[in-house]
Amino acid sequence: MNETATRVYAEIDLDAVRGNVRALRERAPRAAVMAVVKADAYGHGAEPCARAALDAGATWLGTATPEEALALRAAGIGGRIMCWLWTPGGPWREAVEADLDVSVSGLWALEEVRAAARASGRSARIQLKADTGLGRAGCQPADWADLVGAAVAAQAEGTVEVTGVWSHFACADEPGHPSIALQLAAFRDMLAYAEKEGVEPEVRHIANSPATLTLPESHFDLVRCGLAVYGVSPAPELGTPEQLGLRPAMTLKASVALVKDVPAGHGVSYGHHYVTGADTRLALIPAGYADGVPRHASGRGPVLLGGTVRRVAGRVAMDQFVVDLDGDDRVRVGDEAVLFGDARRCEPTAEDWAQAAHTIAYEIVTRIGSRVPRVYRNG
Ligand SMILES: *Cc1c(COP(=O)(O)O)cnc(C)c1O
């Protein structure tokens, strides 16, 4: 909330977050929306984004770690919060006492959550996670009967309540990928088995942002949206944020720290991977890979400066990089440079930086560093 931020800062438009949540609710009219606010809301700030998402009608919040979920509770955020990334010895008791919904992928986790529930004298809300093909967290189909059986027994003894059955896609960002239909079929099978055994899930869910945007049959009772809440497209194949009805919430801005003339043939930044082709003017942008500007975008990352989109000249360093102004004499020290924001304002986008760095837009926004102040608009 540093309003005097000048070096580099991320403006977060909470109206965009609210608008994106409303757009997602329209995309999934029969499902509840969980706003996934893990990793500090993908770099946007967990607490303000959680509040904005709830304002706009999200009824669940999701985090990866229990610590992230507990921090939301500590900030006074009520309602349903689910977290899914557990390790043995995790804060199960704190989670039970904070009324979190916790994911259980295996018997060890069920044992730990039962013990925590007994110790705290209350019943734990658990959601059984099925591995329908992602091959990451979740219970394999071959182990599902054991896990469901143990969960039903724990429910009978009153230590747990199974509130959800859920899974996660491997390739939802590639519409038509054959694994999608296979995962949906496996999910329906595993769900049907659990229901036959007496599980009555309040929510059944598998859809992330790309599935929410492209695959209505995946919506079930709840959609778990992360990246789309922040107005960023999950994959170029799905379209731009504008085409998806989303608006980017984060604009990464910096102030030009230095403008200077250099002669032709001058090397620029570490390794001299860029050499000026003519007498020219350079601008120094005081943001680097320690701030989350990807070094892999050296020589390619786009920056809006003086009304023109230019490229990083040479290497991105830890704290700064250089832009060749090609003789443009209008850019002044202190001018605003926009690294990414909204294409509707002719700004480069997080998707552009992802392409420049050969990565995904998820990584661009989540890696904006803690040294970069977040400045909130429309709170
Ligand atoms: C991060 C995450 C999501 C959100 O994914 P997006 O593609 O950002 O919408 C949903 N579910 C799980 C399990 C996740 O880890």
CSV table of N, CA, C and O in Angstrom, one decimal, residues 40-115:
chain,number,residue,atom,x,y,z
A,40,ASP,N,0.2,-15.7,-2.6
A,40,ASP,CA,-0.2,-14.3,-2.4
A,40,ASP,C,-1.0,-13.8,-3.6
A,40,ASP,O,-0.8,-12.7,-4.1
A,41,ALA,N,-2.1,-14.6,-3.9
A,41,ALA,CA,-3.0,-14.3,-5.0
A,41,ALA,C,-2.2,-14.0,-6.3
A,41,ALA,O,-2.3,-13.0,-6.9
A,42,TYR,N,-1.3,-15.1,-6.6
A,42,TYR,CA,-0.5,-15.0,-7.8
A,42,TYR,C,0.2,-13.7,-7.9
A,42,TYR,O,0.4,-13.1,-9.0
A,43,GLY,N,0.7,-13.3,-6.7
A,43,GLY,CA,1.5,-12.1,-6.7
A,43,GLY,C,0.8,-10.8,-6.5
A,43,GLY,O,1.3,-9.7,-6.5
A,44,HIS,N,-0.6,-10.9,-6.5
A,44,HIS,CA,-1.4,-9.7,-6.4
A,44,HIS,C,-1.8,-9.2,-5.0
A,44,HIS,O,-2.3,-8.1,-4.9
A,45,GLY,N,-1.5,-10.0,-4.0
A,45,GLY,CA,-1.8,-9.7,-2.6
A,45,GLY,C,-3.0,-10.5,-2.2
A,45,GLY,O,-4.2,-10.2,-2.6
A,46,ALA,N,-2.8,-11.5,-1.3
A,46,ALA,CA,-3.9,-12.4,-1.0
A,46,ALA,C,-5.1,-11.8,-0.3
A,46,ALA,O,-6.2,-12.0,-0.7
A,47,GLU,N,-4.8,-10.9,0.7
A,47,GLU,CA,-6.0,-10.4,1.5
A,47,GLU,C,-6.8,-9.5,0.7
A,47,GLU,O,-8.0,-9.7,0.6
A,48,PRO,N,-6.3,-8.4,0.0
A,48,PRO,CA,-7.2,-7.6,-0.7
A,48,PRO,C,-7.9,-8.3,-1.9
A,48,PRO,O,-9.0,-8.0,-2.2
A,49,CYS,N,-7.2,-9.2,-2.5
A,49,CYS,CA,-7.8,-9.9,-3.6
A,49,CYS,C,-8.9,-10.9,-3.1
A,49,CYS,O,-10.0,-11.0,-3.8
A,50,ALA,N,-8.6,-11.5,-2.0
A,50,ALA,CA,-9.7,-12.4,-1.4
A,50,ALA,C,-10.9,-11.6,-1.1
A,50,ALA,O,-12.0,-12.0,-1.4
A,51,ARG,N,-10.7,-10.4,-0.5
A,51,ARG,CA,-11.9,-9.6,-0.1
A,51,ARG,C,-12.6,-9.1,-1.4
A,51,ARG,O,-13.9,-9.1,-1.5
A,52,ALA,N,-11.9,-8.7,-2.4
A,52,ALA,CA,-12.5,-8.3,-3.7
A,52,ALA,C,-13.3,-9.4,-4.3
A,52,ALA,O,-14.4,-9.2,-4.8
A,53,ALA,N,-12.7,-10.6,-4.3
A,53,ALA,CA,-13.4,-11.8,-4.9
A,53,ALA,C,-14.7,-12.1,-4.2
A,53,ALA,O,-15.7,-12.4,-4.8
A,54,LEU,N,-14.6,-12.1,-2.9
A,54,LEU,CA,-15.8,-12.4,-2.1
A,54,LEU,C,-16.9,-11.3,-2.3
A,54,LEU,O,-18.1,-11.6,-2.5
A,55,ASP,N,-16.5,-10.0,-2.4
A,55,ASP,CA,-17.4,-8.9,-2.7
A,55,ASP,C,-18.2,-9.2,-4.0
A,55,ASP,O,-19.3,-8.9,-4.1
A,56,ALA,N,-17.5,-9.8,-5.0
A,56,ALA,CA,-18.1,-10.0,-6.3
A,56,ALA,C,-18.8,-11.3,-6.4
A,56,ALA,O,-19.2,-11.7,-7.5
A,57,GLY,N,-18.9,-12.1,-5.3
A,57,GLY,CA,-19.7,-13.3,-5.3
A,57,GLY,C,-19.0,-14.6,-5.3
A,57,GLY,O,-19.7,-15.6,-5.4
A,58,ALA,N,-17.7,-14.6,-5.2
A,58,ALA,CA,-17.0,-15.9,-5.0
A,58,ALA,C,-17.4,-16.3,-3.6
A,58,ALA,O,-17.5,-15.5,-2.7
A,59,THR,N,-17.7,-17.6,-3.5
A,59,THR,CA,-18.2,-18.1,-2.1
A,59,THR,C,-17.1,-19.0,-1.5
A,59,THR,O,-17.3,-19.4,-0.3
A,60,TRP,N,-16.1,-19.3,-2.2
A,60,TRP,CA,-15.0,-20.1,-1.6
A,60,TRP,C,-13.7,-19.4,-1.9
A,60,TRP,O,-13.6,-18.7,-3.0
A,61,LEU,N,-12.7,-19.6,-1.1
A,61,LEU,CA,-11.3,-19.2,-1.3
A,61,LEU,C,-10.5,-20.5,-1.3
A,61,LEU,O,-10.8,-21.4,-0.6
A,62,GLY,N,-9.5,-20.5,-2.2
A,62,GLY,CA,-8.6,-21.7,-2.2
A,62,GLY,C,-7.1,-21.3,-2.1
A,62,GLY,O,-6.7,-20.3,-2.6
A,63,THR,N,-6.4,-22.1,-1.3
A,63,THR,CA,-4.9,-21.9,-1.2
A,63,THR,C,-4.2,-23.2,-1.4
A,63,THR,O,-4.9,-24.3,-1.3
A,64,ALA,N,-3.0,-23.2,-1.7
A,64,ALA,CA,-2.2,-24.4,-1.7
A,64,ALA,C,-1.9,-24.8,-0.3
A,64,ALA,O,-2.4,-25.8,0.2
A,65,THR,N,-1.2,-24.0,0.4
A,65,THR,CA,-0.7,-24.4,1.7
A,65,THR,C,-1.7,-24.1,2.9
A,65,THR,O,-2.4,-23.1,2.8
A,66,PRO,N,-1.7,-24.8,3.9
A,66,PRO,CA,-2.5,-24.5,5.1
A,66,PRO,C,-2.1,-23.1,5.7
A,66,PRO,O,-2.9,-22.4,6.2
A,67,GLU,N,-0.8,-22.8,5.6
A,67,GLU,CA,-0.3,-21.5,6.2
A,67,GLU,C,-1.0,-20.4,5.5
A,67,GLU,O,-1.3,-19.3,6.1
A,68,GLU,N,-1.1,-20.5,4.1
A,68,GLU,CA,-1.8,-19.4,3.4
A,68,GLU,C,-3.2,-19.3,3.8
A,68,GLU,O,-3.7,-18.2,3.9
A,69,ALA,N,-3.9,-20.4,4.0
A,69,ALA,CA,-5.3,-20.3,4.4
A,69,ALA,C,-5.4,-19.8,5.9
A,69,ALA,O,-6.3,-19.0,6.1
A,70,LEU,N,-4.5,-20.2,6.7
A,70,LEU,CA,-4.6,-19.7,8.1
A,70,LEU,C,-4.3,-18.2,8.2
A,70,LEU,O,-4.9,-17.5,9.0
A,71,ALA,N,-3.5,-17.7,7.3
A,71,ALA,CA,-3.2,-16.3,7.2
A,71,ALA,C,-4.4,-15.5,6.8
A,71,ALA,O,-4.7,-14.4,7.3
A,72,LEU,N,-5.3,-16.1,6.0
A,72,LEU,CA,-6.5,-15.4,5.6
A,72,LEU,C,-7.5,-15.3,6.8
A,72,LEU,O,-8.1,-14.3,7.1
A,73,ARG,N,-7.5,-16.5,7.5
A,73,ARG,CA,-8.4,-16.5,8.7
A,73,ARG,C,-7.9,-15.4,9.7
A,73,ARG,O,-8.6,-14.7,10.3
A,74,ALA,N,-6.5,-15.4,9.9
A,74,ALA,CA,-5.9,-14.4,10.9
A,74,ALA,C,-6.3,-13.0,10.5
A,74,ALA,O,-6.3,-12.1,11.3
A,75,ALA,N,-6.4,-12.8,9.1
A,75,ALA,CA,-6.8,-11.4,8.7
A,75,ALA,C,-8.3,-11.1,8.8
A,75,ALA,O,-8.8,-10.1,8.4
A,76,GLY,N,-9.0,-12.1,9.4
A,76,GLY,CA,-10.4,-11.9,9.7
A,76,GLY,C,-11.4,-12.3,8.6
A,76,GLY,O,-12.5,-11.9,8.5
A,77,ILE,N,-10.9,-13.1,7.6
A,77,ILE,CA,-11.7,-13.5,6.5
A,77,ILE,C,-12.5,-14.8,6.9
A,77,ILE,O,-11.9,-15.8,7.2
A,78,GLY,N,-13.8,-14.7,6.8
A,78,GLY,CA,-14.6,-15.9,7.2
A,78,GLY,C,-15.0,-16.7,5.9
A,78,GLY,O,-14.4,-16.6,4.9
A,79,GLY,N,-16.0,-17.5,6.1
A,79,GLY,CA,-16.5,-18.3,4.9
A,79,GLY,C,-15.7,-19.5,4.7
A,79,GLY,O,-14.8,-19.9,5.5
A,80,ARG,N,-15.9,-20.1,3.5
A,80,ARG,CA,-15.2,-21.4,3.2
A,80,ARG,C,-13.8,-21.1,2.6
A,80,ARG,O,-13.7,-20.3,1.7
A,81,ILE,N,-12.8,-21.8,3.2
A,81,ILE,CA,-11.5,-21.7,2.7
A,81,ILE,C,-10.9,-23.1,2.6
A,81,ILE,O,-11.0,-23.8,3.6
A,82,MET,N,-10.5,-23.5,1.4
A,82,MET,CA,-9.9,-24.8,1.2
A,82,MET,C,-8.4,-24.7,1.0
A,82,MET,O,-8.0,-23.8,0.3
A,83,CYS,N,-7.7,-25.7,1.5
A,83,CYS,CA,-6.2,-25.8,1.2
A,83,CYS,C,-5.9,-27.2,0.9
A,83,CYS,O,-6.5,-28.1,1.5
A,84,TRP,N,-4.9,-27.4,0.0
A,84,TRP,CA,-4.7,-28.8,-0.5
A,84,TRP,C,-3.3,-29.3,-0.4
A,84,TRP,O,-3.0,-30.5,-0.7
A,85,LEU,N,-2.3,-28.5,-0.1
A,85,LEU,CA,-0.9,-29.0,-0.1
A,85,LEU,C,-0.4,-29.3,1.3
A,85,LEU,O,0.1,-28.4,1.9
A,86,TRP,N,-0.5,-30.5,1.7
A,86,TRP,CA,-0.2,-30.9,3.0
A,86,TRP,C,1.0,-31.8,3.0
A,86,TRP,O,1.3,-32.6,2.1
A,87,THR,N,1.8,-31.7,4.1
A,87,THR,CA,2.9,-32.7,4.4
A,87,THR,C,2.7,-33.2,5.8
A,87,THR,O,2.0,-32.6,6.6
A,88,PRO,N,3.3,-34.4,6.1
A,88,PRO,CA,3.1,-34.9,7.4
A,88,PRO,C,3.6,-34.0,8.5
A,88,PRO,O,4.5,-33.2,8.3
A,89,GLY,N,2.8,-33.9,9.6
A,89,GLY,CA,3.1,-33.0,10.6
A,89,GLY,C,2.6,-31.6,10.4
A,89,GLY,O,3.0,-30.7,11.2
A,90,GLY,N,1.9,-31.4,9.4
A,90,GLY,CA,1.3,-30.0,9.0
A,90,GLY,C,0.4,-29.6,10.1
A,90,GLY,O,0.0,-30.3,11.0
A,91,PRO,N,0.0,-28.3,10.0
A,91,PRO,CA,-0.9,-27.7,11.1
A,91,PRO,C,-2.3,-28.2,11.0
A,91,PRO,O,-3.2,-27.3,10.8
A,92,TRP,N,-2.6,-29.5,11.1
A,92,TRP,CA,-3.9,-30.0,11.0
A,92,TRP,C,-4.8,-29.5,12.1
A,92,TRP,O,-6.0,-29.1,11.8
A,93,ARG,N,-4.3,-29.4,13.3
A,93,ARG,CA,-5.2,-29.0,14.4
A,93,ARG,C,-5.6,-27.5,14.2
A,93,ARG,O,-6.8,-27.2,14.3
A,94,GLU,N,-4.7,-26.7,13.8
A,94,GLU,CA,-5.0,-25.3,13.6
A,94,GLU,C,-6.0,-25.2,12.4
A,94,GLU,O,-6.9,-24.3,12.5
A,95,ALA,N,-5.8,-26.0,11.4
A,95,ALA,CA,-6.8,-26.0,10.3
A,95,ALA,C,-8.2,-26.4,10.7
A,95,ALA,O,-9.1,-25.8,10.3
A,96,VAL,N,-8.3,-27.4,11.5
A,96,VAL,CA,-9.6,-27.9,12.0
A,96,VAL,C,-10.2,-26.8,12.8
A,96,VAL,O,-11.4,-26.4,12.6
A,97,GLU,N,-9.4,-26.2,13.7
A,97,GLU,CA,-10.0,-25.2,14.6
A,97,GLU,C,-10.3,-23.9,13.8
A,97,GLU,O,-11.1,-23.1,14.3
A,98,ALA,N,-9.7,-23.7,12.7
A,98,ALA,CA,-10.0,-22.5,11.9
A,98,ALA,C,-11.0,-22.8,10.8
A,98,ALA,O,-11.3,-21.9,10.0
A,99,ASP,N,-11.7,-23.9,10.9
A,99,ASP,CA,-12.8,-24.3,10.0
A,99,ASP,C,-12.3,-24.3,8.6
A,99,ASP,O,-13.1,-23.9,7.7
A,100,LEU,N,-11.2,-24.7,8.3
A,100,LEU,CA,-10.7,-24.9,6.9
A,100,LEU,C,-11.3,-26.2,6.3
A,100,LEU,O,-11.5,-27.2,7.1
A,101,ASP,N,-11.5,-26.2,5.0
A,101,ASP,CA,-11.7,-27.5,4.3
A,101,ASP,C,-10.3,-28.0,3.9
A,101,ASP,O,-9.6,-27.2,3.2
A,102,VAL,N,-10.0,-29.2,4.3
A,102,VAL,CA,-8.6,-29.7,3.9
A,102,VAL,C,-8.7,-30.8,3.0
A,102,VAL,O,-9.6,-31.7,3.0
A,103,SER,N,-7.8,-30.9,2.0
A,103,SER,CA,-7.7,-31.9,1.1
A,103,SER,C,-7.0,-33.1,1.6
A,103,SER,O,-6.0,-33.0,2.3
A,104,VAL,N,-7.6,-34.3,1.3
A,104,VAL,CA,-7.0,-35.6,1.8
A,104,VAL,C,-6.8,-36.4,0.5
A,104,VAL,O,-7.7,-36.8,-0.2
A,105,SER,N,-5.5,-36.8,0.2
A,105,SER,CA,-5.2,-37.6,-0.9
A,105,SER,C,-4.8,-39.0,-0.6
A,105,SER,O,-4.7,-39.9,-1.4
A,106,GLY,N,-4.6,-39.2,0.7
A,106,GLY,CA,-4.1,-40.6,1.1
A,106,GLY,C,-4.4,-40.9,2.6
A,106,GLY,O,-4.8,-40.0,3.3
A,107,LEU,N,-4.1,-42.1,2.9
A,107,LEU,CA,-4.5,-42.6,4.3
A,107,LEU,C,-3.7,-41.9,5.4
A,107,LEU,O,-4.2,-41.6,6.4
A,108,TRP,N,-2.4,-41.5,5.1
A,108,TRP,CA,-1.6,-40.9,6.1
A,108,TRP,C,-2.3,-39.5,6.5
A,108,TRP,O,-2.3,-39.2,7.7
A,109,ALA,N,-2.8,-38.9,5.5
A,109,ALA,CA,-3.4,-37.5,5.8
A,109,ALA,C,-4.7,-37.7,6.6
A,109,ALA,O,-5.0,-36.9,7.5
A,110,LEU,N,-5.4,-38.7,6.2
A,110,LEU,CA,-6.7,-39.0,6.9
A,110,LEU,C,-6.4,-39.3,8.4
A,110,LEU,O,-7.1,-38.8,9.3
A,111,GLU,N,-5.3,-40.1,8.6
A,111,GLU,CA,-5.0,-40.4,10.0
A,111,GLU,C,-4.6,-39.1,10.8
A,111,GLU,O,-5.0,-38.9,11.9
A,112,GLU,N,-3.8,-38.3,10.2
A,112,GLU,CA,-3.4,-37.0,10.9
A,112,GLU,C,-4.6,-36.1,11.1
A,112,GLU,O,-4.7,-35.5,12.2
A,113,VAL,N,-5.5,-36.0,10.2
A,113,VAL,CA,-6.6,-35.1,10.4
A,113,VAL,C,-7.6,-35.6,11.4
A,113,VAL,O,-8.2,-34.9,12.2
A,114,ARG,N,-7.7,-37.0,11.4
A,114,ARG,CA,-8.6,-37.6,12.5
A,114,ARG,C,-8.0,-37.3,13.9
A,114,ARG,O,-8.8,-37.0,14.8
A,115,ALA,N,-6.7,-37.5,14.0
A,115,ALA,CA,-6.1,-37.2,15.3
A,115,ALA,C,-6.3,-35.8,15.7
A,115,ALA,O,-6.6,-35.5,16.9
